XYZ file of C-alpha atoms in Angstrom:
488
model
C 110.970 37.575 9.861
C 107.331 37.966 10.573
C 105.304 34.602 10.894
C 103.472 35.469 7.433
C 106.292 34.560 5.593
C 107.436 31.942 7.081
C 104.252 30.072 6.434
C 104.869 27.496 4.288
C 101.645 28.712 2.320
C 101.433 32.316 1.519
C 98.042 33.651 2.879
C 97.263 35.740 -0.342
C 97.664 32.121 -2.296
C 95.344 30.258 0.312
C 92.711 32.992 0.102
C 92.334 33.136 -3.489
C 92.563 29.376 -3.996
C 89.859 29.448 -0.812
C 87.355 31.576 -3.135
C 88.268 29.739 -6.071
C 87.297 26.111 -5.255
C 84.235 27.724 -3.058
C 82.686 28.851 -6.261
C 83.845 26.218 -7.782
C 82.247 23.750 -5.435
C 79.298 25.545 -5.505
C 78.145 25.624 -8.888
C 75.619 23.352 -10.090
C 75.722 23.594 -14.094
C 75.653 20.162 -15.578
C 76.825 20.139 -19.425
C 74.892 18.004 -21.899
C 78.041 15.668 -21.810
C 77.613 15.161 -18.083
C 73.795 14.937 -17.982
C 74.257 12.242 -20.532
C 76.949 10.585 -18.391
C 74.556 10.774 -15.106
C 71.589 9.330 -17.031
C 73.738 6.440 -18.051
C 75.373 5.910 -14.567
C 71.910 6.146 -13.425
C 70.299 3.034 -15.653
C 73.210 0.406 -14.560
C 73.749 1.989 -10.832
C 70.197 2.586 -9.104
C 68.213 -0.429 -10.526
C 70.786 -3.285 -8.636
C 71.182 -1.097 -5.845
C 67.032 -0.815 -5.137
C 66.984 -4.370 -5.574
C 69.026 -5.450 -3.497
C 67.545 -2.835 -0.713
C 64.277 -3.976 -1.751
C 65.477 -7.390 -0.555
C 67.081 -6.500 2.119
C 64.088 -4.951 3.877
C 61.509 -7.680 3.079
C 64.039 -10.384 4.643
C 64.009 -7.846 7.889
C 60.444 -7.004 8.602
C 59.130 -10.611 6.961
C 58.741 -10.937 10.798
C 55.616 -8.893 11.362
C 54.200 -10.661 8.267
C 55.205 -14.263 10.363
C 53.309 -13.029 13.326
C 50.226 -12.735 11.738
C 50.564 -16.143 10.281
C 51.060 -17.378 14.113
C 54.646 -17.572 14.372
C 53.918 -16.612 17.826
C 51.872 -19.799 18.256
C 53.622 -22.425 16.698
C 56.940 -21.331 18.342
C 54.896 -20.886 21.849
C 56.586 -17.278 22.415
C 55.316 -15.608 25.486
C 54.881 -12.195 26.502
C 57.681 -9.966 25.139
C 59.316 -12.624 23.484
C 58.489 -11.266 20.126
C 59.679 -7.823 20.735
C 63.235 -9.345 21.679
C 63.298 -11.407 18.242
C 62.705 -7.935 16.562
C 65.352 -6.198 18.883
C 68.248 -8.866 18.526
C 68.303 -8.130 14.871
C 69.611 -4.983 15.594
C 72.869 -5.902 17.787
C 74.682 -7.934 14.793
C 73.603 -4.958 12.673
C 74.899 -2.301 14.719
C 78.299 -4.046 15.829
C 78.859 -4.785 12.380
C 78.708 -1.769 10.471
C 81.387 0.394 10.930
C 83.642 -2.547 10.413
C 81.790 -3.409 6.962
C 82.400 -0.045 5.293
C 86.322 0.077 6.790
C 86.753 -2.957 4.725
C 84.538 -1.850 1.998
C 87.141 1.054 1.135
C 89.329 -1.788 -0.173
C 87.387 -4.169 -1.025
C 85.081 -4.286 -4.447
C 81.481 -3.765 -3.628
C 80.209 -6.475 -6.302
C 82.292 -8.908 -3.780
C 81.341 -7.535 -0.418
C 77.930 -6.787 -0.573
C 76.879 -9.811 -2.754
C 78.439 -12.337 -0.506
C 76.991 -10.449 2.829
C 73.769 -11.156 0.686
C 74.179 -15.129 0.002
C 74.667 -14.916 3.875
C 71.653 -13.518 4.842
C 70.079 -15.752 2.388
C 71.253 -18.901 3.454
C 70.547 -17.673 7.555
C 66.854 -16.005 6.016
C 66.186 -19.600 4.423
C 67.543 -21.190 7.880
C 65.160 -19.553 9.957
C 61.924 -21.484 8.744
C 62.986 -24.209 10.474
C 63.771 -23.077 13.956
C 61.849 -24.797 16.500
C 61.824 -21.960 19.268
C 62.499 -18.849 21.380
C 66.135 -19.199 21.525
C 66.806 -20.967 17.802
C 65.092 -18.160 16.428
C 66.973 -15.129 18.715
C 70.176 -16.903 17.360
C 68.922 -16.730 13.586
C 67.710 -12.886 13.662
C 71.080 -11.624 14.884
C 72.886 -13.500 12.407
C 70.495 -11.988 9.905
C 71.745 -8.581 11.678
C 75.283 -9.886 11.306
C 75.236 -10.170 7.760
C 72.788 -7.384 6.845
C 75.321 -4.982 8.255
C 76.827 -4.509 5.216
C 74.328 -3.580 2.994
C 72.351 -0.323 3.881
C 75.607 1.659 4.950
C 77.652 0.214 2.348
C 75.324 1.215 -0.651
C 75.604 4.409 1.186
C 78.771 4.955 0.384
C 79.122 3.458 -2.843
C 76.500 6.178 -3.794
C 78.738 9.084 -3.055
C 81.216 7.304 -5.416
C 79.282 7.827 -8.552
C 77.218 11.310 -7.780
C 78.012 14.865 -6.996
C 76.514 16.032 -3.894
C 73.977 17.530 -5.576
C 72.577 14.488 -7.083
C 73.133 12.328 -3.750
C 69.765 13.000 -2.061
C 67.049 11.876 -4.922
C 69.666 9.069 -5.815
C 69.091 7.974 -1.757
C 65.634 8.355 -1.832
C 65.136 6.100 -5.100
C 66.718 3.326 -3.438
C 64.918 3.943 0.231
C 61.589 4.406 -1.656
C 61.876 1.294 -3.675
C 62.313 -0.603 -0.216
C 59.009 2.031 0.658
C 56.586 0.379 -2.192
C 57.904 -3.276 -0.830
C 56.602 -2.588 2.873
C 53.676 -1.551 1.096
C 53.167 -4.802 -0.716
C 54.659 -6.737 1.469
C 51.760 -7.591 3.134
C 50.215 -8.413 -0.152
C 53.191 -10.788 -0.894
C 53.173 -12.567 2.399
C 49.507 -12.867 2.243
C 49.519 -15.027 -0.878
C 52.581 -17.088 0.504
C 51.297 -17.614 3.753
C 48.309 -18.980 2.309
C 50.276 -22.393 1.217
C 50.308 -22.984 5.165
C 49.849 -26.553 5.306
C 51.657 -27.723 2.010
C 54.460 -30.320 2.413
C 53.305 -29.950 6.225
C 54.870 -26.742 6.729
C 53.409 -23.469 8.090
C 52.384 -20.427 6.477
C 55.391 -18.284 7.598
C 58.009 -21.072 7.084
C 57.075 -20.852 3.758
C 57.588 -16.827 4.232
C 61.102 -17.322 5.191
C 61.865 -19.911 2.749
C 60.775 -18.297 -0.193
C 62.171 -15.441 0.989
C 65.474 -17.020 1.326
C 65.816 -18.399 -1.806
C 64.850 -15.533 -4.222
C 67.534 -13.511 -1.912
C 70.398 -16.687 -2.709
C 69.326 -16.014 -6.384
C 69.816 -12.290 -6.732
C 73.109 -12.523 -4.886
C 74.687 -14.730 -7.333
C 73.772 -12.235 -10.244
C 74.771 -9.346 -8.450
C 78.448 -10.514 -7.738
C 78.253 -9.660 -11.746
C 75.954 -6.631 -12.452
C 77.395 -4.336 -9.499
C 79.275 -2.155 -11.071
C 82.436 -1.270 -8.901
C 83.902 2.260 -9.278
C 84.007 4.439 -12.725
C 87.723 4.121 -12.805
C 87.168 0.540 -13.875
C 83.869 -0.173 -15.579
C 83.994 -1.682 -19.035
C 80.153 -0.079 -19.726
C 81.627 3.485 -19.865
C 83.845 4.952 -22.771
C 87.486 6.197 -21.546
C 86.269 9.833 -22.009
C 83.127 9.140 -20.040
C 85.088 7.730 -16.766
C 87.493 10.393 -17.262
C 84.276 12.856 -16.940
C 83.336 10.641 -14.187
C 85.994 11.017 -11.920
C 86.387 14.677 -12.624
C 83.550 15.607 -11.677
C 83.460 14.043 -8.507
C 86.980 15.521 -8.288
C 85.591 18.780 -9.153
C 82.577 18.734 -6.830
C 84.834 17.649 -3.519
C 87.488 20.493 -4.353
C 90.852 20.187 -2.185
C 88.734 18.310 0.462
C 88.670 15.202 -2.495
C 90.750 11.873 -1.386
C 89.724 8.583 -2.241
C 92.744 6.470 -0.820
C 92.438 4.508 2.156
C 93.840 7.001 5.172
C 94.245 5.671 8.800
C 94.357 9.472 9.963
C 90.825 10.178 7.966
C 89.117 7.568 10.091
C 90.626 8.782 13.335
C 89.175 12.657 12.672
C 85.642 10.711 11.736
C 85.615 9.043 15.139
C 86.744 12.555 16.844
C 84.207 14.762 14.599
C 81.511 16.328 16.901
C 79.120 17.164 14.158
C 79.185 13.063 12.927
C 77.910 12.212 16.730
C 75.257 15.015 16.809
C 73.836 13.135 13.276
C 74.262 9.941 15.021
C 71.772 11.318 17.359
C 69.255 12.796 14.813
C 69.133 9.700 13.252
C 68.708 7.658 15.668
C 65.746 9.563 16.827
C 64.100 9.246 13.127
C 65.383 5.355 12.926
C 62.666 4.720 15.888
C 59.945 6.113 14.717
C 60.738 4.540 11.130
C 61.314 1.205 12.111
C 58.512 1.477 14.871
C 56.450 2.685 12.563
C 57.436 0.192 9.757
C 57.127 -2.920 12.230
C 53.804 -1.909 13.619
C 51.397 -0.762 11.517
C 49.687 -3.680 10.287
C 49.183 -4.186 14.065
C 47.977 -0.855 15.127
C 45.587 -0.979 11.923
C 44.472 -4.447 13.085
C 43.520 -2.876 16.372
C 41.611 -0.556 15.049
C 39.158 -3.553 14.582
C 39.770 -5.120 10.846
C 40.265 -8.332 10.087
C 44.096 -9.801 9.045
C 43.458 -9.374 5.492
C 41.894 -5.829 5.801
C 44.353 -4.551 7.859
C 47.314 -5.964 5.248
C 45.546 -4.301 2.370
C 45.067 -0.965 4.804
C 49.266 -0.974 5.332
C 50.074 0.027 2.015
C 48.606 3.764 2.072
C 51.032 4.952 4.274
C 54.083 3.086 2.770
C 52.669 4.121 -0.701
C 52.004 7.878 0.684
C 55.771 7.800 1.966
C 57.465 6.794 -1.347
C 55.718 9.901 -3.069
C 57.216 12.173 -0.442
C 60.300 10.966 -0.710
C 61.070 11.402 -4.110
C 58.894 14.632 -4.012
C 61.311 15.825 -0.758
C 64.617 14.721 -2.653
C 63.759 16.744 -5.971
C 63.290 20.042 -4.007
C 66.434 19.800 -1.745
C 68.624 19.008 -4.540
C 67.319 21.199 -6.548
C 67.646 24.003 -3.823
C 71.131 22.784 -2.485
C 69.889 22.664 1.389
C 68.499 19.296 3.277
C 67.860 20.877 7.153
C 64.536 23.008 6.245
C 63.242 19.890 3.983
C 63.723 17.887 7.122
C 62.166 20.446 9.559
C 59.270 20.121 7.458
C 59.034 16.547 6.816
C 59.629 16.031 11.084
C 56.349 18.219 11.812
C 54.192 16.443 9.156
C 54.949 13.369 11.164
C 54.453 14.994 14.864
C 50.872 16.362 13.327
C 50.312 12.714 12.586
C 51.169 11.482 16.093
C 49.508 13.734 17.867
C 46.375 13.176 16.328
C 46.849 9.231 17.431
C 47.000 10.367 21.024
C 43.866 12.333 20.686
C 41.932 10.085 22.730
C 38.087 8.997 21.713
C 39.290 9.835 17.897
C 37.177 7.838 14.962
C 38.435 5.188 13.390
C 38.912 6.996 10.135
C 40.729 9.791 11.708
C 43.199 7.567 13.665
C 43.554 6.226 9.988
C 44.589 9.454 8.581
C 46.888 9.876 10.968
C 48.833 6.775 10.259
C 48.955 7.743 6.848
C 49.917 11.423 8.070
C 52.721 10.111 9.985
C 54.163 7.742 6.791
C 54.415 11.024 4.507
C 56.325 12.460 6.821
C 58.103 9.786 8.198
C 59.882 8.729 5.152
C 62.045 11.540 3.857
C 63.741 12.293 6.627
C 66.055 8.878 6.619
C 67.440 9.648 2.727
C 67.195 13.684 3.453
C 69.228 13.009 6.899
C 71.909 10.821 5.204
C 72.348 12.913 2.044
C 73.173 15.712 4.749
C 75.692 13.550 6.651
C 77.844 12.453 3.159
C 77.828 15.898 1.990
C 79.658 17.100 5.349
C 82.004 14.343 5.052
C 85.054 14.562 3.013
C 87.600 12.021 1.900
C 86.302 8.219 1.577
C 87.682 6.859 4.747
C 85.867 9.683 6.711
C 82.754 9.421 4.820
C 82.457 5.869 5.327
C 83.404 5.627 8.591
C 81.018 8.879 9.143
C 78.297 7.643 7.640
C 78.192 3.690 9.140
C 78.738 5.576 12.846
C 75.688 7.531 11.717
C 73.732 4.446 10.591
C 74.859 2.000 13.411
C 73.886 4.439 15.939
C 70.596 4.774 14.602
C 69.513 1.041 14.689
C 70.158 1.024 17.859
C 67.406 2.975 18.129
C 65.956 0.027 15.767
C 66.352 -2.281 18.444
C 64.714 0.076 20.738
C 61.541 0.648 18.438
C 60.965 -2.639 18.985
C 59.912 -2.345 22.484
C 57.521 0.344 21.698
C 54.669 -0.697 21.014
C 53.230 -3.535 23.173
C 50.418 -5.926 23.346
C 49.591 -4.696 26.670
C 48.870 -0.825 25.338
C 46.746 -2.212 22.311
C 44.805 -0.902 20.741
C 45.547 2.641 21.642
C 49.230 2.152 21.934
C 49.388 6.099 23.689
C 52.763 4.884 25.434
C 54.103 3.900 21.763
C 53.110 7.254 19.902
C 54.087 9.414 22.729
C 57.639 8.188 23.229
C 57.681 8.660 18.724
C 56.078 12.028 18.984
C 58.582 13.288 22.069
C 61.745 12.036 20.300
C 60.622 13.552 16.701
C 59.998 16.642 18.967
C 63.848 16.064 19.695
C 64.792 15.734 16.301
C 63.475 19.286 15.123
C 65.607 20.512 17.892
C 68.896 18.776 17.003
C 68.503 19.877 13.441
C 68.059 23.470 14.213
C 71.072 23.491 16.291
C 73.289 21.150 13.653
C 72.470 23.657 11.003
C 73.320 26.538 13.728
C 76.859 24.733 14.285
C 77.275 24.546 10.487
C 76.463 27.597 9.219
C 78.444 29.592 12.201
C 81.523 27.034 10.660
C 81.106 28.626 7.536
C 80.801 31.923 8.433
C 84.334 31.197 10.197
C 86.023 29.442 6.885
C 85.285 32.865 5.045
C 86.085 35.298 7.209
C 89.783 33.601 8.565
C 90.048 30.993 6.225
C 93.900 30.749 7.416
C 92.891 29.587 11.092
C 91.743 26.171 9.316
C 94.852 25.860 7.248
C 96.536 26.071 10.726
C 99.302 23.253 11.526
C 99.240 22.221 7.728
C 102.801 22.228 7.223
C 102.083 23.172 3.415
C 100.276 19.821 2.734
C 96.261 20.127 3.346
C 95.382 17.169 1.691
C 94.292 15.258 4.739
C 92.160 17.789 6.119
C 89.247 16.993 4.271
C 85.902 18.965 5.327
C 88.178 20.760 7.681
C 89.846 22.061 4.974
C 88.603 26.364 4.558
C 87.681 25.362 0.603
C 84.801 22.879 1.860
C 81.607 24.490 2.455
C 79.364 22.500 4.544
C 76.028 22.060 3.435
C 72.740 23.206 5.637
């Protein structure tokens, strides 16, 4: 008996149901019903979700707002001090993460992430009252701690409710709502910081108080307006979660799983292509957060005054949002996320290299900064939409993407240690080390789409090889399965 037939799958069969779901998979024609449906999911999903990311990023970079209100001073940090207070955040955060979206496979996101959030709250709240170096070290990693759960997790939840398709613009509505708060942000903490003094507290205790609170607040309403999964939310007609869950069905082909599976977290942790995005991003997650932590500084060194160079920080945040939603239109709309990425990486190199142009005017080292924030921006949703659309099954994809996100703050903790008092106010040291590693970035993403595509190519030409050691029952091979088409 040749080994054809005694394949447990007939070849002719696995070919044929190969093509099938491929086209399947690929099409992109949304019926009235379903855009109906997606407008609907989109009113009760993205709102909460911004929020709470809106939240979550003012209660992590309130710091730079507290340094212009002399934390520095009344806490009598010295030298780097305040660059390890930004970096600490960034160990709870990373050791956290993966660990946070293992447990949110089974547990219900309106309990997980809400009660992460009454934690960071309470700590947030907390941290107005430590009295130095080392009280306020131990508060930002708890912060860290219980942040972990929020960015990756809402992630994740994401690719639970869209097609992916529709996962890119849904990511960037969410980042960009957190882009307009860094924008305003500086607004906001101007006007709070400006009760320094009342009840004989300072300026950025009142930061971190206020802060705190309104983030206690929203957590207790969003244990009830996060809406778990469409299987089980009362604010969608039988038919429509039936039509929910189909088409998610649909979209992931043979590749779709949504129980919890031991072996699909094992292949995320031995997946090559996961660790080359977990470099990418963290390459884009310094210059972000860098970026992000900074420039109120480097436009205060460019000789305003405090209030001046608040009011001069929104631009680039503003400038960002735009070209993220802008960015996420066109690469869903065009099915690929690399060459929107490419693009979006040299913007921001062209903005960095102008900042190293030494003797440059103060307008033009101005332009830059707002150069580098268009840019910047869209490459953190465009960079994650890639990763959960090359991740299959919702063990793997959550485990995928939190390795992807953990890895990258590191590089958060890194970014902190960028940019230095000593280097002020040109900072070259700072923008070179962003400008070399974006340089690095363009790179990796060349040769991840490379790797990618030449998959592809492999899946149509011997789709069989991949079906390999199946015994008949493919269902745990996820993206490695020949039907799943990777996206570049």
């Amino acid at each position: 008996m040749s080994s054809n037939s005694r394949n447990p799958i007939d070849n002719s069969e696995k070919i044929d149901e190969f093509t099938n779901n491929s086209t399947n998979v690929l099409k992109n024609v949304e019926s009235a019903e379903e855009k109906r449906l997606l407008q609907k999911i989109d009113l009760r999903i993205i709102p909460i979700v911004t929020i709470l990311y809106i939240i979550g990023f003012l209660d992590r970079v309130n710091i730079g707002n507290a340094k212009l209100a002399h934390l520095e001073l009344d806490l009598s940090l010295t030298g780097d001090e305040y660059n390890w207070v930004l970096g600490i955040f960034f160990l709870g955060y990373v050791l956290f993460e993966v660990p946070s979206n293992i447990a949110l496979i089974k547990i219900k996101p309106s309990i997980w992430i809400s009660t992460f959030m009454v934690g960071w709250g309470i700590i947030m709240t907390g941290m107005a009252f430590v009295k130095n170096f080392s009280e306020l070290m131990a508060a930002r990693l708890l912060l860290g701690v219980f942040q972990s759960g929020l960015f990756p997790g809402v992630v994740f939840y994401l690719t639970k409710w869209y097609k992916k398709s529709e996962r890119t613009y849904r990511i960037s509505l969410f980042f960009s709502g957190a882009t307009i708060a860094g924008a305003f942000n500086g607004l906001f903490a101007y006007a709070i910081t400006n009760l320094n003094g009342k009840f004989n507290l300072h300026g950025w205790q009142w930061l971190f108080i206020l802060d705190g609170v309104i983030t206690v607040i929203i957590a207790f309403f969003s244990y009830f307006l996060i809406s778990d999964y469409a299987e089980t939310t009362s604010w969608l007609t039988e038919d429509e979660r039936k039509l929910a869950v189909d088409r998610l069905r649909y979209d992931g082909g043979h590749a779709h799983t949504t129980h919890f599976d031991k072996h699909q977290i094992l292949r995320a942790f031995k997946d090559s292509k996961i660790y080359i995005f977990m470099i990418l991003y963290f390459c884009l997650i310094v210059t972000l957060y860098s970026f992000s932590f900074f420039v109120p500084t480097i436009v205060n060194d460019l000789g305003f005054n405090v209030v001046i160079s608040q009011l001069l920080s929104i631009p680039p945040f503003i400038l960002g949002c735009i070209s993220c939603l802008v960015i996420a239109k066109l690469s869903d709309h065009f099915g690929v996320r690399s060459p929107y990425l490419i693009f979006c990486l040299l913007i921001s190199i062209f903005g960095y290299a102008i900042l190293i142009v030494p003797n440059a005017s103060t307008a033009v080292k101005y332009t830059a900064i707002c150069i580098v924030g268009l840019g910047a921006f869209p490459t953190v949703p465009t960079t994650l939409a890639w990763v959960t659309n090359n991740l299959a099954g919702d063990s793997k994809r959550a485990v995928g993407t939190a390795m992807v996100i953990s890895w990258g703050n590191i590089g958060g903790g890194i970014s902190a240690q960028i940019y230095r008092s000593s280097d002020a106010p040109t900072y070259k040291i700072g923008h070179s080390i962003t400008l070399s590693l974006l340089v690095v970035a363009v790179i990796i993403t060349i040769f991840q789409r490379y790797l990618l595509k030449r998959i592809n190519k492999y899946k149509l030409e011997n789709p069989e090889l991949f079906l390999k050691g199946s015994n008949g029952d493919a269902s745990h091979l996820g993206d490695s399965h020949p039907s799943f088409i990777y996206s570049l």
